[in-house]
Coordinates of C-alpha atoms in Angstrom, one line a residue:
X1 CA 60.2 1.5 -49.8
X2 CA 62.0 -0.1 -46.8
X3 CA 60.1 -3.0 -45.2
X4 CA 59.6 -2.0 -41.5
X5 CA 58.8 -5.4 -40.3
X6 CA 62.0 -6.9 -41.6
X7 CA 64.2 -4.0 -40.7
X8 CA 62.9 -3.5 -37.1
X9 CA 61.4 -6.9 -36.1
X10 CA 60.5 -6.2 -32.4
X11 CA 59.9 -2.5 -32.2
X12 CA 56.8 -1.7 -34.4
X13 CA 54.7 -0.9 -31.4
X14 CA 56.8 2.2 -30.6
X15 CA 55.6 5.4 -32.3
X16 CA 59.0 6.9 -32.2
X17 CA 60.2 4.3 -34.6
X18 CA 57.5 5.2 -37.2
X19 CA 58.9 8.7 -37.8
X20 CA 62.0 7.1 -39.3
X21 CA 59.7 6.1 -42.2
X22 CA 57.2 8.9 -42.3
X23 CA 58.8 12.2 -41.2
X24 CA 61.4 14.5 -42.7
X25 CA 64.4 14.4 -42.1
X26 CA 64.3 11.1 -40.1
X27 CA 63.0 9.1 -43.1
X28 CA 66.2 10.0 -45.0
X29 CA 68.3 8.2 -42.4
X30 CA 71.5 6.6 -43.7
X31 CA 71.1 2.9 -44.1
X32 CA 74.8 2.3 -44.0
X33 CA 75.2 4.1 -40.7
X34 CA 72.2 2.1 -39.3
X35 CA 73.6 -1.2 -40.5
X36 CA 77.2 -0.6 -39.3
X37 CA 76.3 0.7 -35.8
X38 CA 73.8 -2.1 -35.3
X39 CA 76.5 -4.6 -36.3
X40 CA 79.0 -2.9 -33.9
X41 CA 76.5 -3.0 -30.9
X42 CA 75.5 -6.6 -31.6
X43 CA 79.2 -7.7 -31.8
X44 CA 80.0 -6.0 -28.5
X45 CA 77.0 -7.7 -26.9
X46 CA 78.2 -11.1 -28.1
X47 CA 81.9 -10.6 -27.4
X48 CA 82.0 -8.4 -24.3
X49 CA 78.5 -8.0 -22.8
X50 CA 79.6 -6.9 -19.3
X51 CA 81.9 -4.2 -20.6
X52 CA 79.3 -2.9 -23.1
X53 CA 76.6 -2.7 -20.4
X54 CA 79.0 -0.7 -18.1
X55 CA 79.8 1.7 -21.0
X56 CA 76.2 2.2 -21.9
X57 CA 75.3 2.9 -18.2
X58 CA 78.2 5.4 -18.0
X59 CA 77.1 7.1 -21.2
X60 CA 73.3 7.0 -20.4
X61 CA 73.0 10.7 -19.9
X62 CA 75.2 11.5 -22.8
X63 CA 73.0 9.5 -25.1
X64 CA 69.9 11.2 -23.6
X65 CA 71.4 14.6 -24.4
X66 CA 72.4 13.4 -27.9
X67 CA 68.8 12.3 -28.6
X68 CA 67.4 15.6 -27.4
X69 CA 69.8 17.7 -29.4
X70 CA 69.2 15.7 -32.6
X71 CA 65.4 15.9 -32.2
X72 CA 65.7 19.7 -31.7
X73 CA 67.5 20.0 -35.0
X74 CA 65.2 17.4 -36.7
X75 CA 62.2 19.5 -35.8
X76 CA 63.5 22.8 -37.2
X77 CA 61.8 23.9 -40.4
X78 CA 65.0 23.8 -42.4
X79 CA 65.3 20.4 -44.0
X80 CA 63.2 21.0 -47.2
X81 CA 64.3 24.7 -47.6
X82 CA 65.4 25.6 -51.1
X83 CA 68.8 27.2 -50.6
X84 CA 70.1 29.7 -53.1
X85 CA 73.8 30.6 -53.8
X86 CA 73.5 33.8 -51.8
X87 CA 71.8 32.5 -48.6
X88 CA 74.5 33.6 -46.2
X89 CA 71.8 34.3 -43.6
X90 CA 70.7 30.6 -43.7
X91 CA 74.2 29.4 -43.1
X92 CA 74.7 31.9 -40.3
X93 CA 71.3 31.2 -38.6
X94 CA 70.9 27.5 -39.0
X95 CA 73.9 25.6 -40.5
X96 CA 77.1 26.7 -38.6
X97 CA 76.0 26.0 -35.1
X98 CA 73.8 23.0 -35.9
X99 CA 76.9 21.4 -37.4
X100 CA 78.8 22.2 -34.2
X101 CA 76.0 20.9 -31.9
X102 CA 75.7 17.7 -34.0
X103 CA 79.5 17.0 -33.8
X104 CA 80.0 17.7 -30.1
X105 CA 76.6 16.8 -28.7
X106 CA 75.4 13.9 -30.9
X107 CA 78.3 12.3 -32.8
X108 CA 80.7 12.4 -29.9
X109 CA 79.0 9.7 -27.6
X110 CA 78.6 7.3 -30.5
X111 CA 82.2 7.7 -31.5
X112 CA 83.5 7.5 -27.9
X113 CA 81.7 4.2 -27.5
X114 CA 83.2 2.8 -30.8
X115 CA 86.7 4.2 -30.1
X116 CA 86.8 2.9 -26.5
X117 CA 86.0 -0.7 -27.7
X118 CA 88.6 -0.3 -30.5
X119 CA 91.3 0.9 -28.2
X120 CA 90.6 -1.8 -25.5
X121 CA 90.8 -4.5 -28.1
X122 CA 94.2 -3.2 -29.1
X123 CA 95.4 -2.9 -25.5
X124 CA 95.7 0.8 -25.6
X125 CA 94.7 3.5 -23.2
X126 CA 91.3 5.2 -23.3
X127 CA 92.0 8.6 -21.8
X128 CA 91.1 11.9 -23.4
X129 CA 88.6 10.6 -26.0
X130 CA 87.7 13.9 -27.7
X131 CA 86.0 13.7 -31.1
X132 CA 89.2 14.3 -33.0
X133 CA 91.0 11.4 -31.2
X134 CA 88.0 9.1 -31.6
X135 CA 87.7 9.6 -35.3
X136 CA 91.4 9.0 -35.8
X137 CA 91.1 5.7 -34.0
X138 CA 88.1 4.3 -36.0
X139 CA 89.2 5.6 -39.5
X140 CA 90.1 2.1 -40.8
X141 CA 87.0 0.1 -39.8
X142 CA 83.4 -0.1 -40.7
X143 CA 82.8 3.5 -39.4
X144 CA 85.6 5.1 -41.5
X145 CA 83.0 7.0 -43.6
X146 CA 82.6 9.4 -40.6
X147 CA 86.0 10.9 -41.4
X148 CA 84.5 12.7 -44.5
X149 CA 81.8 14.4 -42.4
X150 CA 84.1 15.7 -39.7
X151 CA 86.2 18.7 -40.8
X152 CA 88.6 19.7 -38.0
X153 CA 89.4 23.2 -39.4
X154 CA 85.7 23.9 -40.1
X155 CA 84.7 22.9 -36.6
X156 CA 87.5 25.0 -35.1
X157 CA 86.6 28.0 -37.3
X158 CA 83.0 27.9 -36.0
X159 CA 83.9 27.1 -32.4
X160 CA 87.0 29.1 -31.7
X161 CA 87.8 31.3 -34.7
X162 CA 85.9 33.6 -37.0
X163 CA 83.7 33.4 -40.1
X164 CA 84.0 35.7 -43.1
X165 CA 81.0 35.6 -45.5
X166 CA 81.3 36.3 -49.2
X167 CA 78.6 36.3 -51.8
X168 CA 78.3 32.5 -52.3
X169 CA 80.9 31.1 -49.9
X170 CA 82.3 31.6 -46.4
X171 CA 85.8 31.4 -44.9
X172 CA 86.2 29.6 -41.6
X173 CA 89.4 30.8 -39.9
X174 CA 90.7 29.0 -36.8
X175 CA 92.9 30.5 -34.0
X176 CA 96.1 29.5 -35.9
X177 CA 94.9 31.4 -39.0
X178 CA 94.2 28.2 -41.0
X179 CA 91.4 28.9 -43.5
X180 CA 88.7 26.5 -44.7
X181 CA 86.6 27.8 -47.6
X182 CA 83.1 26.3 -48.0
X183 CA 80.5 27.2 -50.7
X184 CA 77.1 27.5 -49.1
X185 CA 75.6 24.6 -51.0
X186 CA 78.6 22.4 -50.0
X187 CA 78.1 23.1 -46.3
X188 CA 74.3 22.4 -46.5
X189 CA 75.1 19.1 -48.2
X190 CA 77.6 18.2 -45.5
X191 CA 75.1 19.1 -42.8
X192 CA 72.4 17.0 -44.5
X193 CA 74.7 14.0 -44.7
X194 CA 75.7 14.4 -41.1
X195 CA 72.1 14.5 -40.0
X196 CA 71.2 11.4 -42.0
X197 CA 74.2 9.5 -40.6
X198 CA 73.2 10.5 -37.0
X199 CA 69.6 9.6 -37.5
X200 CA 70.9 6.2 -38.7
X201 CA 73.0 5.9 -35.5
X202 CA 70.1 6.9 -33.3
X203 CA 67.7 4.4 -34.9
X204 CA 70.3 1.7 -34.5
X205 CA 70.8 2.6 -30.8
X206 CA 67.1 2.8 -30.1
X207 CA 66.3 -0.5 -31.8
X208 CA 69.2 -2.2 -30.1
X209 CA 68.0 -1.1 -26.7
X210 CA 64.4 -2.2 -27.4
X211 CA 65.4 -5.6 -28.9
X212 CA 67.9 -6.4 -26.1
X213 CA 66.3 -4.7 -23.0
X214 CA 66.0 -8.0 -21.2
X215 CA 69.7 -8.9 -21.9
X216 CA 71.1 -5.6 -21.0
X217 CA 68.7 -3.9 -18.6
X218 CA 69.4 -0.6 -20.4
X219 CA 66.5 1.8 -20.8
X220 CA 65.7 4.0 -23.8
X221 CA 67.1 7.6 -23.6
X222 CA 64.8 9.5 -21.2
X223 CA 63.9 12.0 -24.0
X224 CA 62.9 9.1 -26.3
X225 CA 60.5 7.9 -23.7
X226 CA 59.1 11.4 -23.3
X227 CA 58.5 11.6 -27.1
X228 CA 56.8 8.2 -27.0
X229 CA 54.5 9.4 -24.2
X230 CA 53.6 12.6 -26.2
X231 CA 53.0 10.5 -29.4
X232 CA 50.8 7.9 -27.7
X233 CA 48.6 10.3 -25.7
X234 CA 48.1 13.3 -28.0
X235 CA 44.9 13.7 -30.0
X236 CA 43.0 16.5 -31.8
X237 CA 41.5 17.7 -28.5
X238 CA 44.4 16.7 -26.2
X239 CA 47.9 18.0 -26.9
X240 CA 50.9 17.1 -24.8
X241 CA 53.2 20.1 -25.4
X242 CA 56.1 19.0 -23.2
X243 CA 57.3 16.3 -20.8
X244 CA 59.9 17.1 -18.1
X245 CA 61.5 15.1 -15.3
X246 CA 61.6 16.8 -11.9
X247 CA 62.7 16.0 -8.4
X248 CA 60.2 17.3 -5.8
X249 CA 60.7 16.6 -2.1
X250 CA 63.1 13.7 -2.9
X251 CA 60.6 12.1 -5.3
X252 CA 61.0 11.7 -9.0
X253 CA 58.1 13.4 -10.7
X254 CA 57.2 13.2 -14.4
X255 CA 55.6 16.5 -15.3
X256 CA 53.4 16.5 -18.5
X257 CA 52.1 19.8 -19.8
X258 CA 48.8 19.5 -21.7
X259 CA 46.5 21.8 -23.7
X260 CA 42.9 20.5 -23.5
X261 CA 40.1 21.0 -26.0
X262 CA 37.8 18.3 -24.5
X263 CA 34.1 18.6 -25.3
X264 CA 32.8 17.3 -21.9
X265 CA 33.9 16.5 -18.4
X266 CA 33.7 12.8 -19.2
X267 CA 36.0 13.3 -22.2
X268 CA 38.5 15.1 -19.9
X269 CA 38.5 12.3 -17.4
X270 CA 39.0 9.7 -20.2
X271 CA 41.9 11.7 -21.6
X272 CA 43.5 12.0 -18.1
X273 CA 43.2 8.2 -17.5
X274 CA 44.5 7.3 -21.0
X275 CA 47.5 9.6 -20.6
X276 CA 48.5 8.5 -17.1
X277 CA 48.1 4.8 -17.7
X278 CA 50.2 4.9 -20.9
X279 CA 52.8 7.1 -19.2
X280 CA 53.0 4.8 -16.2
X281 CA 53.4 1.7 -18.4
X282 CA 56.3 3.3 -20.2
X283 CA 58.2 4.8 -17.2
X284 CA 57.7 1.7 -15.0
X285 CA 59.6 2.4 -11.7
X286 CA 61.7 5.3 -12.9
X287 CA 59.3 7.8 -11.4
X288 CA 57.2 8.0 -8.3
X289 CA 54.6 10.6 -9.4
X290 CA 53.0 11.6 -12.7
X291 CA 52.0 15.3 -12.6
X292 CA 49.5 16.5 -15.3
X293 CA 49.3 20.3 -15.8
X294 CA 46.2 20.8 -17.9
X295 CA 45.1 24.1 -19.5
X296 CA 41.5 24.1 -20.7
X297 CA 40.1 27.3 -22.3
X298 CA 43.1 29.1 -20.9
X299 CA 42.2 27.9 -17.4
X300 CA 45.0 26.0 -15.7
X301 CA 44.6 23.0 -13.3
X302 CA 46.6 19.9 -12.2
X303 CA 46.3 16.4 -11.0
X304 CA 49.0 14.0 -9.6
X305 CA 49.0 10.2 -9.6
X306 CA 51.0 7.6 -7.7
X307 CA 52.8 5.6 -10.4
X308 CA 52.9 2.3 -8.4
X309 CA 49.1 2.5 -7.8
X310 CA 48.4 3.1 -11.5
X311 CA 50.6 0.2 -12.6
X312 CA 49.0 -2.2 -10.0
X313 CA 45.6 -1.7 -11.5
X314 CA 44.4 -4.5 -13.8
X315 CA 43.2 -2.8 -17.0
X316 CA 40.9 -5.7 -17.7
X317 CA 38.8 -5.2 -14.6
X318 CA 39.5 -1.5 -13.8
X319 CA 36.8 1.1 -13.5
X320 CA 37.2 4.8 -14.1
X321 CA 36.9 5.4 -10.3
X322 CA 39.8 3.1 -9.5
X323 CA 42.1 5.2 -11.6
X324 CA 40.8 8.4 -10.2
X325 CA 41.3 7.0 -6.7
X326 CA 45.1 6.7 -7.5
X327 CA 45.2 10.5 -7.6
X328 CA 47.2 11.9 -4.7
X329 CA 46.6 15.6 -5.2
X330 CA 44.5 17.6 -7.6
X331 CA 42.5 20.6 -8.5
X332 CA 39.2 18.9 -7.8
X333 CA 37.4 20.7 -10.6
X334 CA 39.0 18.2 -13.0
X335 CA 37.4 15.2 -11.3
X336 CA 33.9 16.3 -10.1
X337 CA 31.7 19.3 -9.9
X338 CA 32.0 21.9 -12.6
X339 CA 29.1 23.6 -10.8
X340 CA 30.2 25.1 -7.5
X341 CA 31.6 28.6 -7.9
X342 CA 33.3 27.6 -11.1
X343 CA 35.1 30.2 -13.3
X344 CA 33.2 30.8 -16.6
X345 CA 36.0 29.2 -18.6
X346 CA 35.4 25.9 -16.8
X347 CA 31.6 25.9 -17.2
X348 CA 30.2 22.9 -19.1
X349 CA 29.1 25.2 -21.9
X350 CA 32.7 26.2 -22.5
X351 CA 33.7 22.7 -23.4
X352 CA 32.9 22.6 -27.1
X353 CA 36.2 23.2 -28.9
X354 CA 36.7 26.4 -30.7
X355 CA 37.2 25.8 -34.4
X356 CA 40.2 27.6 -35.8
X357 CA 41.0 28.0 -39.4
X358 CA 44.2 26.2 -40.4
X359 CA 46.0 27.5 -43.5
X360 CA 46.7 25.1 -46.3
X361 CA 50.3 24.0 -46.7
X362 CA 51.1 23.6 -50.4
X363 CA 54.0 21.4 -49.6
X364 CA 52.1 18.9 -47.5
X365 CA 53.0 15.4 -48.8
X366 CA 50.1 13.7 -50.5
X367 CA 49.7 10.3 -52.1
X368 CA 48.3 9.9 -55.6
X369 CA 48.1 6.3 -56.7
X370 CA 51.7 5.0 -56.3
X371 CA 53.2 8.4 -56.0
X372 CA 54.1 10.8 -53.2
X373 CA 53.8 14.5 -54.0
X374 CA 56.7 16.5 -52.8
X375 CA 56.5 20.1 -54.0
X376 CA 55.8 22.4 -56.9
X377 CA 57.3 25.6 -58.4
X378 CA 55.7 27.8 -61.0
X379 CA 56.1 31.2 -62.6
X380 CA 54.3 33.5 -65.0
X381 CA 55.3 34.0 -68.6
X382 CA 56.6 37.3 -70.0
X383 CA 53.9 39.9 -69.8
X384 CA 51.9 37.6 -67.4
X385 CA 50.0 35.9 -70.2
X386 CA 50.0 32.4 -68.7
X387 CA 51.5 30.2 -66.0
X388 CA 54.3 27.6 -66.3
X389 CA 54.8 24.8 -63.7
X390 CA 58.5 24.3 -64.2
X391 CA 58.8 21.6 -61.5
X392 CA 56.2 19.3 -59.9
X393 CA 58.1 16.6 -58.0
X394 CA 56.7 13.1 -57.2
X395 CA 58.3 10.0 -55.7
X396 CA 57.3 6.5 -56.8
X397 CA 56.3 4.5 -53.6
X398 CA 54.7 1.4 -55.2
X399 CA 56.1 -2.1 -55.4
X400 CA 59.5 -2.3 -57.2
X401 CA 59.3 -5.6 -59.1
X402 CA 61.1 -4.3 -62.2
X403 CA 61.5 -1.1 -64.2
X404 CA 58.7 -2.0 -66.6
X405 CA 56.2 -2.1 -63.7
X406 CA 57.3 1.4 -62.6
X407 CA 56.9 2.7 -66.2
X408 CA 53.4 1.1 -66.5
X409 CA 52.4 2.6 -63.2
X410 CA 53.6 6.1 -64.3
X411 CA 51.6 5.8 -67.6
X412 CA 48.5 4.5 -65.9
X413 CA 48.6 7.4 -63.4
X414 CA 49.4 10.1 -66.0
X415 CA 45.9 11.7 -65.9
X416 CA 45.8 11.8 -62.1
X417 CA 49.3 13.2 -61.9
X418 CA 48.5 16.0 -64.3
X419 CA 45.2 16.8 -62.6
X420 CA 46.8 16.8 -59.2
X421 CA 49.5 19.2 -60.5
X422 CA 46.9 21.5 -61.8
X423 CA 45.1 21.5 -58.4
X424 CA 48.4 22.3 -56.6
X425 CA 49.0 25.1 -59.1
X426 CA 45.7 26.7 -58.2
X427 CA 46.4 26.3 -54.5
X428 CA 49.8 28.0 -54.9
X429 CA 48.3 30.9 -56.8
X430 CA 45.6 31.4 -54.1
X431 CA 48.1 31.3 -51.3
X432 CA 50.2 34.0 -52.8
X433 CA 47.1 36.0 -53.9
X434 CA 48.2 36.0 -57.5
X435 CA 45.9 36.5 -60.4
X436 CA 44.6 33.2 -61.9
X437 CA 46.0 32.7 -65.4
X438 CA 45.8 29.9 -67.9
X439 CA 48.2 27.0 -67.2
X440 CA 50.0 26.2 -70.4
X441 CA 53.1 24.4 -69.4
X442 CA 53.7 21.6 -66.9
X443 CA 56.9 19.7 -66.2
X444 CA 56.5 16.7 -63.8
X445 CA 59.5 14.9 -62.4
X446 CA 59.2 11.3 -61.1
X447 CA 61.9 10.0 -58.7
X448 CA 62.6 6.5 -57.4
X449 CA 63.8 7.3 -53.9
X450 CA 62.4 9.9 -51.5
X451 CA 65.0 12.6 -50.6
X452 CA 65.0 16.1 -49.3
X453 CA 63.2 18.5 -51.6
X454 CA 66.4 20.5 -52.2
X455 CA 68.2 17.3 -53.1
X456 CA 65.5 16.3 -55.6
X457 CA 65.7 19.7 -57.2
X458 CA 69.4 19.3 -57.9
X459 CA 69.2 15.7 -59.1
X460 CA 69.8 16.4 -62.8
X461 CA 70.4 13.2 -64.6
X462 CA 71.4 11.2 -61.5
X463 CA 69.9 7.7 -61.5
X464 CA 67.2 8.6 -58.9
X465 CA 65.3 10.6 -61.5
X466 CA 63.1 8.2 -63.5
X467 CA 61.7 10.6 -66.0
X468 CA 60.2 14.0 -66.7
X469 CA 56.7 14.5 -68.2
X470 CA 55.9 17.7 -70.1
X471 CA 52.6 19.1 -71.2
X472 CA 53.2 22.1 -73.5
X473 CA 50.5 24.2 -75.2
X474 CA 52.4 27.5 -75.3
X475 CA 53.6 27.5 -78.9
X476 CA 56.5 29.6 -77.4
X477 CA 58.4 27.4 -74.9
X478 CA 60.3 24.4 -76.2
X479 CA 60.3 21.1 -74.4
X480 CA 63.4 20.3 -72.3
X481 CA 65.4 17.1 -72.9
X482 CA 67.5 15.2 -70.4
X483 CA 70.9 14.3 -71.7
X484 CA 71.0 10.8 -73.3
X485 CA 67.3 10.3 -72.5
X486 CA 64.9 8.3 -74.4
X487 CA 61.9 10.5 -75.5
X488 CA 58.4 9.3 -76.1
X489 CA 55.0 10.9 -76.7
X490 CA 52.2 9.2 -74.8
X491 CA 48.6 10.5 -74.7
X492 CA 49.8 14.0 -75.6
X493 CA 52.5 14.1 -72.9
X494 CA 56.2 14.4 -73.8
X495 CA 58.3 11.8 -71.8
X496 CA 62.0 12.0 -71.1
X497 CA 63.1 8.6 -69.7
X498 CA 66.4 9.1 -67.9
X499 CA 69.0 6.8 -69.5
X500 CA 71.0 6.7 -66.2
X501 CA 68.0 5.5 -64.2
X502 CA 68.2 2.2 -66.2
X503 CA 72.0 2.3 -66.4
X504 CA 73.3 3.7 -63.1
X505 CA 76.7 2.0 -63.5
X506 CA 77.3 4.3 -66.6
X507 CA 76.5 7.3 -64.4
X508 CA 78.9 6.2 -61.7
X509 CA 81.6 5.6 -64.4
X510 CA 81.0 9.1 -65.9
X511 CA 80.8 10.9 -62.5
X512 CA 82.9 8.9 -60.0
X513 CA 82.3 9.7 -56.4

């Protein structure tokens, strides 16, 4: 596991940083792209600070749009999807235009900044910096790996040409008739790699801004601040659904849309104060007004605050009334009353939150000892006599002192891993309303690094797979061996220790990149 405190020394207090270690796909960010772009920005700050600040100011809105576009794609429910060879619909619905958006809306400003500096250093002109030109100008430096992610014919086929789908692949044909053929799995892999690189760039940019805000005076992308506001203020009974910047009567207004499930008027006031103080602290002098639009029990209301008045209140000596006095306009029912001619939905008796059943997600990540559960797949035997768990995937997240420690941890956790797999099998059977049958075969895979589920499933004998563990009581199905693996029977379980986990250089020699 990456050490947050050493990687991001001054930014731990920001919740938006934490998703790069806890959320999919952000946590798969490319370490190389993070390191190289951080190095590039720091060198620019040292060698040409004034020019860098001017460039960042000029590109401020472009980086804001880039952040928003990337987050929109990050939040799509596509990153752990198990693609099959015939998933043309998935490519058409999610991959083609996500790839185009990421190139033109997200990658472009990062490449323009790098190409501009490169060209200025060479004494060359900086006009017409489209993506194709930018990549051609940085293809010999630290960022040259970008060239493999940008496919000019593929991009033009999607943006200006046409797409012809076949059973397992697609043809991308540009206006000149040039054809690029991509198998579906190849394009998904290219998209995943591009997302990981761009999340690395974004993390580098955000941490650079936070760690150098006094030296540069550059603010975080506006959308990043909005995400931070949502993250800091939301709770089980107080959900910030969106944050938007508006200009109303020549004043900059931060509009925050909220769904309330507060249990009392006092709770509601506390949530309002908590949200507005945290928001005002983050936005500083960028906005004049904070506008909260609150819906409670489907009944809408609003309250507005003066940002300067909120920021001038000393939190150590402040009272609730001082914050409420900073309100400049409101639907007064949110502040006092709840008695005079109130709609039924705003009656005090309506405050207890309605409890709603939330379905179980079988793929919710859970931690068992030193292992992170990723997912499970199972099927019934011929004639539906029993169940077989053909794949239960776990990632080792404990301390990595040496391989022997990992092996010992796996063996020590064997019973819990098997029992947890059985529990997930029962959950999966219930979710799909299948008949419960005896579970007679389990295959557990342990991995060293956390990756997308679809990538783990196609790992094969790559060094990331530590071992497989099989429990087999079928008398019909044979155990599966990994190529060149070391086999061992331990407490009734059949282990395959992946040879290439211990000897990754042999794998690289056998399968060069």
